[in-house]
Structures are given as structure tokens and as C-alpha cells.
Coordinates of C-alpha atoms in Angstrom, one line a residue:
M1 CA 70.5 -16.2 81.1
I2 CA 67.2 -14.5 80.6
G3 CA 64.1 -16.4 82.0
F4 CA 60.5 -16.1 80.9
A5 CA 57.6 -17.6 82.5
L6 CA 54.0 -17.2 81.6
D7 CA 51.3 -18.3 84.1
G8 CA 47.7 -18.8 83.7
I9 CA 47.8 -20.5 80.2
D10 CA 45.7 -23.4 81.3
E11 CA 43.0 -21.0 82.8
A12 CA 43.1 -19.0 79.7
R13 CA 42.7 -22.0 77.5
R14 CA 39.7 -23.1 79.6
K15 CA 38.0 -19.5 79.5
L16 CA 38.6 -19.5 75.6
A17 CA 36.8 -22.9 75.3
D18 CA 34.1 -21.8 77.5
A19 CA 33.4 -18.6 75.4
V20 CA 33.5 -20.5 72.2
R21 CA 31.2 -23.4 73.3
P22 CA 27.8 -21.3 73.0
V23 CA 28.8 -20.4 69.5
N24 CA 27.5 -23.1 67.3
D25 CA 25.4 -23.5 64.2
R26 CA 22.1 -23.7 65.8
R27 CA 22.8 -20.5 68.0
I28 CA 24.2 -18.6 65.0
G29 CA 21.1 -19.8 63.0
T30 CA 18.6 -18.4 65.6
H31 CA 20.5 -15.0 65.5
A32 CA 20.8 -15.0 61.8
A33 CA 17.1 -15.4 61.6
E34 CA 16.5 -12.3 63.9
V35 CA 19.0 -10.1 62.1
L36 CA 17.9 -11.0 58.5
E37 CA 14.4 -9.7 59.2
P38 CA 15.4 -6.1 58.2
I39 CA 16.4 -7.3 54.7
A40 CA 13.0 -9.0 54.4
E41 CA 11.1 -6.0 55.6
D42 CA 13.0 -3.8 53.4
A43 CA 12.4 -6.1 50.3
R44 CA 8.7 -6.3 51.0
R45 CA 8.6 -2.5 50.9
L46 CA 10.5 -2.3 47.6
V47 CA 8.7 -5.1 45.7
R48 CA 6.1 -4.1 43.2
K49 CA 2.7 -5.0 44.5
R50 CA 0.2 -6.5 42.1
T51 CA -1.6 -9.3 43.9
G52 CA 0.5 -9.1 47.0
R53 CA 1.4 -12.8 46.8
L54 CA 5.0 -12.0 46.0
E55 CA 5.3 -9.6 48.7
A56 CA 3.9 -12.3 51.4
S57 CA 6.3 -14.8 50.0
I58 CA 9.5 -12.8 51.0
L59 CA 10.5 -14.6 54.1
V60 CA 13.3 -15.4 56.3
A61 CA 13.5 -19.1 56.9
P62 CA 15.9 -22.2 57.0
T63 CA 17.7 -22.4 53.8
F64 CA 16.3 -26.0 53.5
A65 CA 13.0 -24.3 52.9
F66 CA 14.3 -22.4 49.9
T67 CA 16.5 -24.9 48.2
G68 CA 15.2 -28.3 49.5
E69 CA 18.7 -29.4 50.2
T70 CA 20.1 -30.1 53.8
D71 CA 23.0 -27.6 54.8
G72 CA 23.0 -27.7 58.4
Q73 CA 21.4 -24.8 60.3
S74 CA 21.8 -22.0 57.7
V75 CA 19.2 -19.4 57.3
S76 CA 18.2 -17.5 54.3
V77 CA 16.2 -14.6 53.3
G78 CA 14.2 -14.5 49.8
V79 CA 11.2 -15.5 48.1
L80 CA 9.9 -18.7 49.2
D81 CA 8.0 -20.8 46.7
A82 CA 7.2 -23.7 49.0
G83 CA 3.7 -25.1 49.4
G84 CA 2.8 -25.1 45.6
D85 CA 1.2 -21.7 46.0
G86 CA 2.5 -20.6 42.5
V87 CA 4.7 -17.8 43.6
F88 CA 7.5 -18.7 41.3
W89 CA 8.1 -15.4 39.5
G90 CA 10.2 -13.6 42.0
H91 CA 13.5 -14.1 40.2
F92 CA 11.8 -12.7 37.0
E93 CA 10.8 -9.7 38.9
E94 CA 14.2 -9.2 40.4
F95 CA 16.4 -9.8 37.4
G96 CA 13.9 -9.3 34.4
T97 CA 13.2 -11.5 31.4
V98 CA 14.2 -11.1 27.7
F99 CA 10.9 -9.3 27.4
S100 CA 10.9 -6.9 30.5
R101 CA 13.4 -5.2 32.5
G102 CA 13.9 -6.2 36.2
S103 CA 12.4 -4.3 39.2
P104 CA 14.9 -5.5 41.9
F105 CA 13.8 -5.5 45.4
L106 CA 15.8 -8.0 47.3
T107 CA 19.4 -6.9 46.0
P108 CA 18.9 -3.4 47.0
A109 CA 17.4 -4.7 50.3
V110 CA 20.4 -6.8 51.1
Y111 CA 22.9 -3.7 50.1
R112 CA 20.9 -1.3 52.3
N113 CA 21.1 -3.6 55.4
I114 CA 24.2 -5.7 55.0
D115 CA 26.2 -3.5 57.5
L116 CA 23.3 -3.7 60.1
V117 CA 22.9 -7.4 59.8
F118 CA 26.8 -8.1 60.1
T119 CA 27.0 -5.6 63.1
A120 CA 23.8 -7.2 64.9
L121 CA 25.2 -10.8 64.2
G122 CA 28.7 -9.9 65.5
K123 CA 27.1 -8.2 68.6
R124 CA 24.8 -11.2 69.5
V125 CA 27.8 -13.8 69.1
G126 CA 29.9 -11.5 71.0
E127 CA 27.4 -11.3 73.8
D128 CA 27.0 -15.1 73.8
M129 CA 30.8 -15.6 74.2
T130 CA 31.0 -12.9 76.9
G131 CA 28.0 -14.3 78.7
A132 CA 29.9 -17.8 78.8
I133 CA 33.0 -16.3 80.5

């Protein structure tokens, strides 16, 4: 008969639980707010500047600020129309209208920075997990 024994399972489970504990919605939201900033910066550079109000409205903020809906701790980057400042035309600038072509600024910024964002987010979450072990 062949025997097989594996020791240390309980310790491995404990360490895995300790590694995952610091990774929660709030912590990931904090990291996301930091790593999404390059997209916002790039979008601010790319947006056509007339009055500067649209450029100043490109922000990284909790998704709630953009949508008004509660969805946990998620973070978004985009044009924030909150506060009644009248900056509502960001989507017209991005996608165009039946009368004018769009001048995309957010979409190219996302595509130019998406690898950087996921790499940075993965690194920060990994550091949280490694630091917990």
C-alpha cells in the first residue's frame, strides 16, 4: 500500500486567510482612486479646452458621486456633473451629436493607461496580501 501524508494544511489555510483579510472593498477602492488618476490626467490633457470647466470636471471619485446610486466602495473616473455647475456636455464632447463629431478624450485616456492601471492595482493588492503574511 502506498501512503501519502501532507502536513501543514491548517497553517497554510491560516496564512491564506491572513493574506486575503486586508483585501476588501474599501482597501481596493482606496487603491483604485490612486491608480485611476493617470487616466484622469490624460483625459484632462486630451479634452478640448474652451472655458476649462469640462477639464476641471474630469475627476476620480466614488462612483456614487457620478451616478447617485449606492454600489459599495467602487471608484470611477469621468466627468463629474455634481453640484449643479452646469457641466453636462461631457458626453456630447466625447461621443458627438447628430450635428457634430465627437472629440474623444476619456476613451483614449482609458486605452492608453489600462495596462498601467491593472498592473499598479495588482501590485498594491499583492503588497497588501504579502504584508499580511
